[in-house]
Coordinates of C-alpha atoms (C1' of nucleotides) in Angstrom, one line a residue:
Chain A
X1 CA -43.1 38.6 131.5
X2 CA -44.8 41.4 129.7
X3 CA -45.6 40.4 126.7
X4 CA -45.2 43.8 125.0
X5 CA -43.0 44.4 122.2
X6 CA -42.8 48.4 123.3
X7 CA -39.1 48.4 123.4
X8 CA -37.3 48.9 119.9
X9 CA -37.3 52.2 118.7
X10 CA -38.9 52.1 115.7
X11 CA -41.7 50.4 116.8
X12 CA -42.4 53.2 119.2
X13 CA -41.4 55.8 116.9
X14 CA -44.9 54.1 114.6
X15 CA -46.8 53.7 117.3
X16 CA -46.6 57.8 118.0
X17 CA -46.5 58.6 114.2
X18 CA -49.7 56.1 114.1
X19 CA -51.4 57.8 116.9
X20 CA -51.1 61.4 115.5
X21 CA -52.0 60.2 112.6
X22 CA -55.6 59.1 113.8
X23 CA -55.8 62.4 116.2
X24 CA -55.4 64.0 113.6
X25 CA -51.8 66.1 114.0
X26 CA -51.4 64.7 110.2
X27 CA -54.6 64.7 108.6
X28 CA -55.3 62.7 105.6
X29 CA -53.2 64.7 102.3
X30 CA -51.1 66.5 104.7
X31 CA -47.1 65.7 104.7
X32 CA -45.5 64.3 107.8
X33 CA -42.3 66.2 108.7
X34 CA -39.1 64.8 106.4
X35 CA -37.1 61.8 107.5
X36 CA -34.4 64.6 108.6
X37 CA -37.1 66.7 111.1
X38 CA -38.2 63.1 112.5
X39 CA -34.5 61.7 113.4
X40 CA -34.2 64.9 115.1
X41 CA -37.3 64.9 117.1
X42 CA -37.0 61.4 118.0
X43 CA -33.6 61.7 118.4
X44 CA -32.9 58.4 116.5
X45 CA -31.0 57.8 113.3
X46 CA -32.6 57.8 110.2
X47 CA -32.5 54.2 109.7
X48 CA -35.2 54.4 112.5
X49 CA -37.2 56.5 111.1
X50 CA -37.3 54.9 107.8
X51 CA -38.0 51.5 109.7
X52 CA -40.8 53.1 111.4
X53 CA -41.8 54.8 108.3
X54 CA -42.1 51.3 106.7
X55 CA -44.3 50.0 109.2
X56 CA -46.7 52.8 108.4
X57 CA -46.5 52.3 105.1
X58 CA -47.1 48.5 104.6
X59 CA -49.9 49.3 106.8
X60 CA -51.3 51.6 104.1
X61 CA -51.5 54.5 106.1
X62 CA -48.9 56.9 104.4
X63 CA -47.0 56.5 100.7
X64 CA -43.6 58.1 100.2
X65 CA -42.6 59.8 97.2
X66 CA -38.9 61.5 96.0
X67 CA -39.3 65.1 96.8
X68 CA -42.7 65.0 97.7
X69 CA -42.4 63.8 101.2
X70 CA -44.0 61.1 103.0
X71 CA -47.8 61.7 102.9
X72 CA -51.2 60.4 105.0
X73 CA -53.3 58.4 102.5
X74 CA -57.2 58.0 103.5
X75 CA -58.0 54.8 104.7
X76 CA -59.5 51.9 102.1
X77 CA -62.8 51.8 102.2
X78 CA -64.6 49.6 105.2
X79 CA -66.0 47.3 103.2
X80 CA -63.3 46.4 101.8
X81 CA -61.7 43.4 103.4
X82 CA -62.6 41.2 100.5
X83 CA -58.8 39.6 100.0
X84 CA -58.3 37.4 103.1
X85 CA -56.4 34.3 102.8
X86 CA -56.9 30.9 104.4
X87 CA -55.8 27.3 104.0
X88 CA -58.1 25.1 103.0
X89 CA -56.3 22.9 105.4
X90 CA -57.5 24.9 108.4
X91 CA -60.7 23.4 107.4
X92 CA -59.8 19.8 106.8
X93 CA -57.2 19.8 109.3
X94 CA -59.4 17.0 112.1
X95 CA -59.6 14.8 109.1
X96 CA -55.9 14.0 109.2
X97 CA -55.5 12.0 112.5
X98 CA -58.5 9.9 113.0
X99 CA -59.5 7.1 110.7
X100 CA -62.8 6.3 109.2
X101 CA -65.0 3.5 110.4
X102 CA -67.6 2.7 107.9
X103 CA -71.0 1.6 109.1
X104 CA -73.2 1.7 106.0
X105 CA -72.7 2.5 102.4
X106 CA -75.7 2.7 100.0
X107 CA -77.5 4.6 97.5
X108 CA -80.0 6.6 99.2
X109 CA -82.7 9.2 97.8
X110 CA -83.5 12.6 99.7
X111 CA -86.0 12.6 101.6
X112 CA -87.3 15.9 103.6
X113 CA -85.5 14.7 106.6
X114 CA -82.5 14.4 104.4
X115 CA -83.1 17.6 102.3
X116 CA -83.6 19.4 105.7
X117 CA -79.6 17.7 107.1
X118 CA -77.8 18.2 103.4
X119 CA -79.5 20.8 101.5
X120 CA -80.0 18.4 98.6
X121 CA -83.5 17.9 96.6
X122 CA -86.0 15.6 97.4
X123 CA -86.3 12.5 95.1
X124 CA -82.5 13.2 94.1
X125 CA -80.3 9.9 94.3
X126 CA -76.9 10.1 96.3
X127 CA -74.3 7.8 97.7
X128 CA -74.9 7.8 101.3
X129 CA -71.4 6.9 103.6
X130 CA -71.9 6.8 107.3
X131 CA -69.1 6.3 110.0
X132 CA -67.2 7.3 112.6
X133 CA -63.8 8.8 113.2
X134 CA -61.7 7.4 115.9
X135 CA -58.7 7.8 116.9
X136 CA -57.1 4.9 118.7
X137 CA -58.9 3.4 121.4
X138 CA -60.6 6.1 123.1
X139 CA -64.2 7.3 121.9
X140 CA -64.7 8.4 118.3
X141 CA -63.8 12.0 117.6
X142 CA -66.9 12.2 115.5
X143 CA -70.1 10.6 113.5
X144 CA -69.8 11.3 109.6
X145 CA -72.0 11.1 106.7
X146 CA -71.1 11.4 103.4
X147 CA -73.5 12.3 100.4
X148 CA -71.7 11.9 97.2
X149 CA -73.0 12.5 93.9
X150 CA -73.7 9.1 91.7
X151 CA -72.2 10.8 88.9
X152 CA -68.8 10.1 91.4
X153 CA -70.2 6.7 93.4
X154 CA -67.2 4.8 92.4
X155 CA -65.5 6.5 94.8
X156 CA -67.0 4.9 97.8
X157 CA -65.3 1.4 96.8
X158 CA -62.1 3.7 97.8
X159 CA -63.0 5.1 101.0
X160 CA -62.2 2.2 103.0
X161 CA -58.6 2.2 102.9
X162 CA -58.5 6.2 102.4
X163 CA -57.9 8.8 105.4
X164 CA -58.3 12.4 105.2
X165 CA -60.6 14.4 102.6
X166 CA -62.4 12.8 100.3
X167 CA -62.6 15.7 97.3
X168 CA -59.3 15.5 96.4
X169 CA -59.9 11.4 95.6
X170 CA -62.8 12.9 93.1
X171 CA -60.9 15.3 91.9
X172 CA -58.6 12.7 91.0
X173 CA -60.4 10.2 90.0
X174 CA -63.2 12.4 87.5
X175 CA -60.2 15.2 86.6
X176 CA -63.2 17.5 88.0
X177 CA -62.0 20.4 90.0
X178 CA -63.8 21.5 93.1
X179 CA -64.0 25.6 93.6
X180 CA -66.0 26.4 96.0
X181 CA -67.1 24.9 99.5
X182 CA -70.0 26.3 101.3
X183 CA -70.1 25.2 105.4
X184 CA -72.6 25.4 107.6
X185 CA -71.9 24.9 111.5
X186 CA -75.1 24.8 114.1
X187 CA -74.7 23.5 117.5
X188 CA -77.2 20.7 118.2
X189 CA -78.7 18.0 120.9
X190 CA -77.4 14.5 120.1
X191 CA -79.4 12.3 118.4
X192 CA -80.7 9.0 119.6
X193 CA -79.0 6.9 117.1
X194 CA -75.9 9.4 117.0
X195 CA -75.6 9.3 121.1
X196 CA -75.0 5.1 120.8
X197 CA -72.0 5.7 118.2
X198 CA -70.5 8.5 119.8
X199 CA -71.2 7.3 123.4
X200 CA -72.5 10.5 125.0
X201 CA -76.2 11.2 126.2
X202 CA -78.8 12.0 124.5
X203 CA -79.5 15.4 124.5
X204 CA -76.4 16.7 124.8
X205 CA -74.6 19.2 122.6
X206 CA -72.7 18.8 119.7
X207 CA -71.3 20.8 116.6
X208 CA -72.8 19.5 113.5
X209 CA -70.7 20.7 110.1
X210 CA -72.3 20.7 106.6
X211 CA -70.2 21.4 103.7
X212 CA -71.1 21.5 100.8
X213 CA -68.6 20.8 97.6
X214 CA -69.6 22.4 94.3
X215 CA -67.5 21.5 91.0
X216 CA -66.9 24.7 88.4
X217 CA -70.0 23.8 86.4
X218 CA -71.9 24.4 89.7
X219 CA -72.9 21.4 90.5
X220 CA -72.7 19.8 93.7
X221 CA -70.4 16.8 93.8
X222 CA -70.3 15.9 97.4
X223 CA -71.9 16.8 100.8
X224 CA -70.6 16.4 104.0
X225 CA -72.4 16.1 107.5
X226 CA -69.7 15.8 110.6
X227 CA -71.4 15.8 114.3
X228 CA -68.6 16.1 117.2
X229 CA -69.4 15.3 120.5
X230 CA -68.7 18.8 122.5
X231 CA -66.1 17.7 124.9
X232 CA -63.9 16.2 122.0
X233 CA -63.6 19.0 119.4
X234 CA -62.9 22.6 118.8
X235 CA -63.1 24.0 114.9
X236 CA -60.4 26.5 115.0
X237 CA -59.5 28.5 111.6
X238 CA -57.2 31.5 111.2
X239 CA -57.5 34.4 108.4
X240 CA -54.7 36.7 107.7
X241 CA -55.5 40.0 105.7
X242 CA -52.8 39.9 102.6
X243 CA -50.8 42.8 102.4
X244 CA -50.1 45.6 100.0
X245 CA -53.3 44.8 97.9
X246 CA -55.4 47.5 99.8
X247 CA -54.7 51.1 97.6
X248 CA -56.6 51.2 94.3
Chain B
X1 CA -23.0 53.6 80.6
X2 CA -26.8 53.5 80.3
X3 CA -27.3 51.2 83.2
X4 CA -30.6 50.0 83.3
X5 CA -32.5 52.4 86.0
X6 CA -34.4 49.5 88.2
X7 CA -30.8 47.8 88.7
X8 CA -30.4 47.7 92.2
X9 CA -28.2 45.1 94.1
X10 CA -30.3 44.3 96.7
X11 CA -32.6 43.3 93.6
X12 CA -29.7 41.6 91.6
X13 CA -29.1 39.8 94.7
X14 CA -32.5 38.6 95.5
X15 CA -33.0 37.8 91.9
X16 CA -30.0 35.1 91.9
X17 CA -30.8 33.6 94.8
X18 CA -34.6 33.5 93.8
X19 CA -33.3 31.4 91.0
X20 CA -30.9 29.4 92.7
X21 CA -33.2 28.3 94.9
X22 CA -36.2 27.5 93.0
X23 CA -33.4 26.1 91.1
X24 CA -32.5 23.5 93.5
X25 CA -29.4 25.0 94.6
X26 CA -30.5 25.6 97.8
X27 CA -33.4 22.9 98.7
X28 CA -36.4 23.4 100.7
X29 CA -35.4 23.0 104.3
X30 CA -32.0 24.1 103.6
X31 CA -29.7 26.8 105.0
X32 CA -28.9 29.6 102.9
X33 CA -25.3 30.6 103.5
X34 CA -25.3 33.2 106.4
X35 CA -25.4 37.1 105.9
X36 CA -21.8 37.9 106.3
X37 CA -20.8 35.1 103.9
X38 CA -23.7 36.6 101.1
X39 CA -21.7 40.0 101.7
X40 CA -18.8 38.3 100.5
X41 CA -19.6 36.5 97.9
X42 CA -22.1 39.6 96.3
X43 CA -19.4 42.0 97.2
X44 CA -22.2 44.2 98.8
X45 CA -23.0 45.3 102.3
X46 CA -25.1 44.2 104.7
X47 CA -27.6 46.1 104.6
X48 CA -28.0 45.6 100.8
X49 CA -27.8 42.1 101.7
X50 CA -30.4 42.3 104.3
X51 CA -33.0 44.0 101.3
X52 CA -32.3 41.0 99.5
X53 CA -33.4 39.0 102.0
X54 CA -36.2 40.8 102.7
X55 CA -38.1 40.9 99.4
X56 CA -37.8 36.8 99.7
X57 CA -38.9 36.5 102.9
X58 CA -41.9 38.8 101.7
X59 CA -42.9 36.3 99.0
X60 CA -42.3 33.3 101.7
X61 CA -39.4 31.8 100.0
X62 CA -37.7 31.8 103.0
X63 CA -37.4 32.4 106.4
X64 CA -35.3 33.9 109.1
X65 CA -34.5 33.2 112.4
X66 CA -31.8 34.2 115.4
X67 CA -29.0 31.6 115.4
X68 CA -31.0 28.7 113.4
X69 CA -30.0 31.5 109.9
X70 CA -32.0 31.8 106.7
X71 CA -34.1 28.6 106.0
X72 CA -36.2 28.0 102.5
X73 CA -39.5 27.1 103.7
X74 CA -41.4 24.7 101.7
X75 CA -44.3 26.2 99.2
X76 CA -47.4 26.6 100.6
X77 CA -48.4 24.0 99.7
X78 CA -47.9 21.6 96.6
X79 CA -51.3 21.0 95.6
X80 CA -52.1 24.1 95.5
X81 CA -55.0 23.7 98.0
X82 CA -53.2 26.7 100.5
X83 CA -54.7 29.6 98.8
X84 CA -58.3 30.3 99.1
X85 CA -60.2 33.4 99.5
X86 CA -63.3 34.3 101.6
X87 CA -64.6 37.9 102.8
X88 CA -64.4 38.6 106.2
X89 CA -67.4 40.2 105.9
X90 CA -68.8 36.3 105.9
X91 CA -67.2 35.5 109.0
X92 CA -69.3 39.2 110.3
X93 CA -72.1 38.7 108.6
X94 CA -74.3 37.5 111.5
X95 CA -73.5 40.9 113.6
X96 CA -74.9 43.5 110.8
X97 CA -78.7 43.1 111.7
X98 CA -78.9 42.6 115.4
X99 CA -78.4 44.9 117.7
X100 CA -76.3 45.3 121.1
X101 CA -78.1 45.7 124.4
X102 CA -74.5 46.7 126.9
X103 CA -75.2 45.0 130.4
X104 CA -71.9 45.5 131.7
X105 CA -68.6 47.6 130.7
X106 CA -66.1 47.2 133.1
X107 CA -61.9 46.6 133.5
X108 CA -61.6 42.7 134.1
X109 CA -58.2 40.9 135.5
X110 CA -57.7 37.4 133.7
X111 CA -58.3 34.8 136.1
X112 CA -57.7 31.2 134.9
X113 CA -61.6 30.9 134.2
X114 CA -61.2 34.0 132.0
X115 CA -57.8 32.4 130.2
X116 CA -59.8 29.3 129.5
X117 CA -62.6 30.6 127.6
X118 CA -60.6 33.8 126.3
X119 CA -57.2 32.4 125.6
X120 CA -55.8 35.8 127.3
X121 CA -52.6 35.4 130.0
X122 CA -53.5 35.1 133.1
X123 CA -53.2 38.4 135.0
X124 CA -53.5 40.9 131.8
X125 CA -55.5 43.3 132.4
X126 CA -58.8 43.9 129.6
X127 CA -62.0 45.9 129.2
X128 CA -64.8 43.7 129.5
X129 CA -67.8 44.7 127.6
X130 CA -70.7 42.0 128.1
X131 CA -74.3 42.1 126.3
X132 CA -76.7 40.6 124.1
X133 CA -77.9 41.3 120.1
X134 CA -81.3 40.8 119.6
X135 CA -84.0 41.6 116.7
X136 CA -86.9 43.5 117.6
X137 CA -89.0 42.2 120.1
X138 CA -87.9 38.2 120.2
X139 CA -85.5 36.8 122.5
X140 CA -81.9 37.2 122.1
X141 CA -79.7 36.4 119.0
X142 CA -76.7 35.6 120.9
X143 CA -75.2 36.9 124.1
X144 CA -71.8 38.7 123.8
X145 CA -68.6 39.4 125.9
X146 CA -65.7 41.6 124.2
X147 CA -62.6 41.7 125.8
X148 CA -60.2 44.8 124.0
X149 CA -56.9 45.1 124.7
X150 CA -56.6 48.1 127.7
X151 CA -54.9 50.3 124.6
X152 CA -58.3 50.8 122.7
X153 CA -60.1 50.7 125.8
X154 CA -61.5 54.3 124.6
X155 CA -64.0 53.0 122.3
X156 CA -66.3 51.2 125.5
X157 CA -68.1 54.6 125.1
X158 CA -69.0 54.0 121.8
X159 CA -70.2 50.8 121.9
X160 CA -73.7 51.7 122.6
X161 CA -74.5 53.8 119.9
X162 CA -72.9 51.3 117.4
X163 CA -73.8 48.5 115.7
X164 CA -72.2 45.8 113.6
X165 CA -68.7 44.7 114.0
X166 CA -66.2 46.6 116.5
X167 CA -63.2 46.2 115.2
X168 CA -62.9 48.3 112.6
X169 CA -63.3 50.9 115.1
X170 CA -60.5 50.1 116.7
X171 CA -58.8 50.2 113.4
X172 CA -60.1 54.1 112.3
X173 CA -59.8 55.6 115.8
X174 CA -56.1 54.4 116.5
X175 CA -54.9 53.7 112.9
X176 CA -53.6 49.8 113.8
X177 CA -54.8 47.4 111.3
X178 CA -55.8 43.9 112.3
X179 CA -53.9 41.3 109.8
X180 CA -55.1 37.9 111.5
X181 CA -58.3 36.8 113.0
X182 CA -58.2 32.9 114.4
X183 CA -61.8 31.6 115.1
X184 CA -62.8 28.5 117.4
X185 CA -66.4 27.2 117.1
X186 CA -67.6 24.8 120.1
X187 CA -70.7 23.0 121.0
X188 CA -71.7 24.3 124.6
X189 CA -74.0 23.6 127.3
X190 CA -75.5 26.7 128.1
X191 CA -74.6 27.8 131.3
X192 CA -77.2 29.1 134.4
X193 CA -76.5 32.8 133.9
X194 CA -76.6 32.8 130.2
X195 CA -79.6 30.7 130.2
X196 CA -81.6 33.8 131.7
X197 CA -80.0 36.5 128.9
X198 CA -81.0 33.9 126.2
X199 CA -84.3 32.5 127.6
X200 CA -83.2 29.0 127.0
X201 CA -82.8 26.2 129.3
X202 CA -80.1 25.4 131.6
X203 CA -77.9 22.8 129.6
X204 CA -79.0 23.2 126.3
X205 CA -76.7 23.3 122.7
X206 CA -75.2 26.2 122.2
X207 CA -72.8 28.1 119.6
X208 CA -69.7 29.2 121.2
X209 CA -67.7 31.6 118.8
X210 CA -64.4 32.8 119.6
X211 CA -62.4 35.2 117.7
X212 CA -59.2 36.8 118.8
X213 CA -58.1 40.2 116.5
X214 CA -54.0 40.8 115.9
X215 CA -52.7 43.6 114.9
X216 CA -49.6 43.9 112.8
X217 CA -47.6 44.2 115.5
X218 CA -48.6 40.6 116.7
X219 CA -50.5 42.0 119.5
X220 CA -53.9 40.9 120.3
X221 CA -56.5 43.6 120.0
X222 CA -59.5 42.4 120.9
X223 CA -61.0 38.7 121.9
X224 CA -65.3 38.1 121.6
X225 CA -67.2 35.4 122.4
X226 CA -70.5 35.0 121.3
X227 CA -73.0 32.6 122.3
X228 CA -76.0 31.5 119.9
X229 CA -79.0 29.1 121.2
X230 CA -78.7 26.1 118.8
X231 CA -82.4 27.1 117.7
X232 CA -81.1 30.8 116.4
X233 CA -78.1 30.1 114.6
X234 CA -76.4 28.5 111.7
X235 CA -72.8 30.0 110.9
X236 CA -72.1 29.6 107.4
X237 CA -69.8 30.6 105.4
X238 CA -68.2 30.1 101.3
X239 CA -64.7 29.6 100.1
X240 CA -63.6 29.7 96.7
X241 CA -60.6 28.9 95.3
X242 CA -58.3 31.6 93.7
X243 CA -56.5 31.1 90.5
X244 CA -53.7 31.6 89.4
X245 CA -52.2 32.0 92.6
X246 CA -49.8 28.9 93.7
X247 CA -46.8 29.1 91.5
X248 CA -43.6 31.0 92.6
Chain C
dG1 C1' -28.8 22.5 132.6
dG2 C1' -25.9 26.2 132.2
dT3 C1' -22.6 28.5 129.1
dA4 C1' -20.5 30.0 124.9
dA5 C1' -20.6 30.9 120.2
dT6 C1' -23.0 32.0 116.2
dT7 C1' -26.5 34.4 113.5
dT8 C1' -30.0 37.4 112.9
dG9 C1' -32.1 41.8 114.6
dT10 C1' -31.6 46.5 115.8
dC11 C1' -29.3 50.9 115.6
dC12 C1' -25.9 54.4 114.5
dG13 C1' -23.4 57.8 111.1
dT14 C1' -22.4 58.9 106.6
dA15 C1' -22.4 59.1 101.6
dT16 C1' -24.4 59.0 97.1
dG17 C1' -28.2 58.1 93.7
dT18 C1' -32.7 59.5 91.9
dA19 C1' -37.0 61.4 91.1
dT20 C1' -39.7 65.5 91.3
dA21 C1' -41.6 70.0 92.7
Chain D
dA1 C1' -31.4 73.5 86.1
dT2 C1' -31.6 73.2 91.0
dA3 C1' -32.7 72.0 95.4
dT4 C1' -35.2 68.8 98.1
dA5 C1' -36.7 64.6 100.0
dC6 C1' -36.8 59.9 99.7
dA7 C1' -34.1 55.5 98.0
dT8 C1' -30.1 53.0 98.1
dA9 C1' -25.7 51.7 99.9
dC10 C1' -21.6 51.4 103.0
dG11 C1' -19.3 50.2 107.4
dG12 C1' -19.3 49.4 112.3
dA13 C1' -21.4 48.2 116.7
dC14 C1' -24.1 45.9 120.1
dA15 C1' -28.3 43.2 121.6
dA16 C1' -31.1 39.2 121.5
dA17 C1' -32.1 34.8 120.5
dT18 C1' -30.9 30.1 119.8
dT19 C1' -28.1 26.2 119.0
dA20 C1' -24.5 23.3 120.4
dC21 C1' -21.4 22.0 123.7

DNA sequence: GGTAATTTGTCCGTATGTATA
DNA sequence: ATATACATACGGACAAATTAC
């Protein structure tokens, strides 16, 4: 079926007003005919006109005042589509299902290989967690290393018996709070060592994720190094524009 | 009778049964009682009714569907983890320096290939627009396919003289404004044809980006795909969380 | 799995309130 | 103060979607 939404009346009413908007039958400060002159040329009530007229208007593109009329308003500024909203979740959301399998769990310090993979500083001491995610019996969804900051170690005695994200448990644990996470995705070959846990070839692609997990005094309290196999994962994540914050 | 001027019904009404239900009156998951009984019991119309209804369902207190009624829809999200603010202008940032070489700008049919790496139905009808973005003299940043909806196909012509992000064209020239993007990032083999655009080998990692643009009216506006040589690219990005934003 | 009933969604016409040029 | 244009409000009707039988 067609998928278009073209029928309803005031829909297609705001899709005309829209486009004579942009052509420029309205330009920007001019007044669009009353509510009355557009029931008449539309030959819909004015309920449909107002609905229309609403559309318009929670897309910013004309404000209605008493008296004055309905008027074009000029169009925010390009730049500024600052206030988009996404769920954390979005990110974390292939953490849920699959459980971690931990292979190793020692102190480690950064060496330029590392530095190069985490961003951290050479010489600098970390917890280093490495496992794999599986889920069920079938190949693990991913490799995972975890670089936490010794300043939060204890953690790790946790992370057996824990599923999901791990920043919350710090957050917990050290009443820090985490506001900001920085990720990094590349697409790389598989590793060697990475190709025997995962069971793929060498050489073949995979989507490596780095994030990195600052605390409000700036400081990094966790970094995290995920490599999926390409076959077995998609990162998907969805923004949505919040509304009515535009104007001003 | 100096009635207070801001004393609508529609906002007494949505006022109470704000209260009520953060009060527990009506739980999450909950039905509220059904239009024509919330006539009744305010003593108000419909339509004033229907306002009511509307300014909750605009903060996400509840929701509303055919048949199933007026449900109260959990909070985003208990722990406050749900609202968190990036620019979009991260998630475009790559696309600002490079510029777009056009190979081909042509009227596609979505054929199940197509649907697979576009999402699109199979059988819709898009303009095709298919390049790459390089930087000066070196081989290419990433190759690029936009597919626009056949509604905006106008601004093909002026692809070529622009650079940077194409969707707020779309928004200036026919006044829509895009609300939601949804991203998917995938390791990739590169394949034989893209191989020769990018000057890679046959096989190699690759970045597969896929965005998909809606409008406000839930329609899709535009789907690219870029592909990045796992040498070339790093997609990063920051989120910080927002303040005071959970209660409510 | 098809049908009926229920609930929201859309649309109409009309009337009155309210802010403002 | 007045007229005008949007804002709120009423009542009725049918369509569309979905649940329940």
């Amino acid at each position: 079926m067609t998928v278009t939404p073209a029928d309803h009346r005031y829909l297609q009413v705001a899709r005309t007003l829209r486009k004579e908007i942009v052509d420029g039958v309205y330009p920007v400060g001019s007044q669009l005919p009353t509510e009355q002159q557009l029931c008449e040329r539309f030959e819909v009530s004015r309920y449909t006109v107002r609905e229309a007229l609403r559309r318009l208007r929670d897309d910013n593109l004309v404000a209605s005042r008493p008296r004055a009329g309905t008027l074009v308003v000029p169009r925010p500024e390009t730049n500024s589509y600052a206030q988009d909203v996404m769920s954390i979740n979005d990110l974390l959301a292939f953490a849920s299902g699959a459980q971690l399998t931990i292979e190793s769990n020692a102190m480690v310090v950064i060496d330029e290989h590392l530095r190069e993979r985490t961003g951290l500083s050479v010489g600098t001491e970390w917890l280093a967690v490495r496992g794999y995610r599986a889920d069920g019996t079938a190949a693990p969804v991913c490799a995972t290393e975890y670089y936490i900051n010794r300043a939060f170690a204890a953690v790790g005695r946790l992370l057996q018996r824990h599923s999901g994200p791990i920043f919350p448990l710090i957050e917990d644990l050290f009443g820090v709070s985490i506001v900001e996470v920085r990720q990094e995705i590349a697409a790389v070959p598989v590793t060697s060592e990475l190709a025997e846990v995962l069971r793929v070839e060498v050489g073949s692609a995979a989507l490596e994720m780095q994030r990195t997990y600052k605390t409000s005094d700036g400081e990094v309290a966790q970094v995290t190094v995920n490599t999926h196999p390409s076959s077995r994962y998609r990162h998907s994540m969805t923004m949505r524009r919040v509304k009515g914050q535009a104007g001003q």
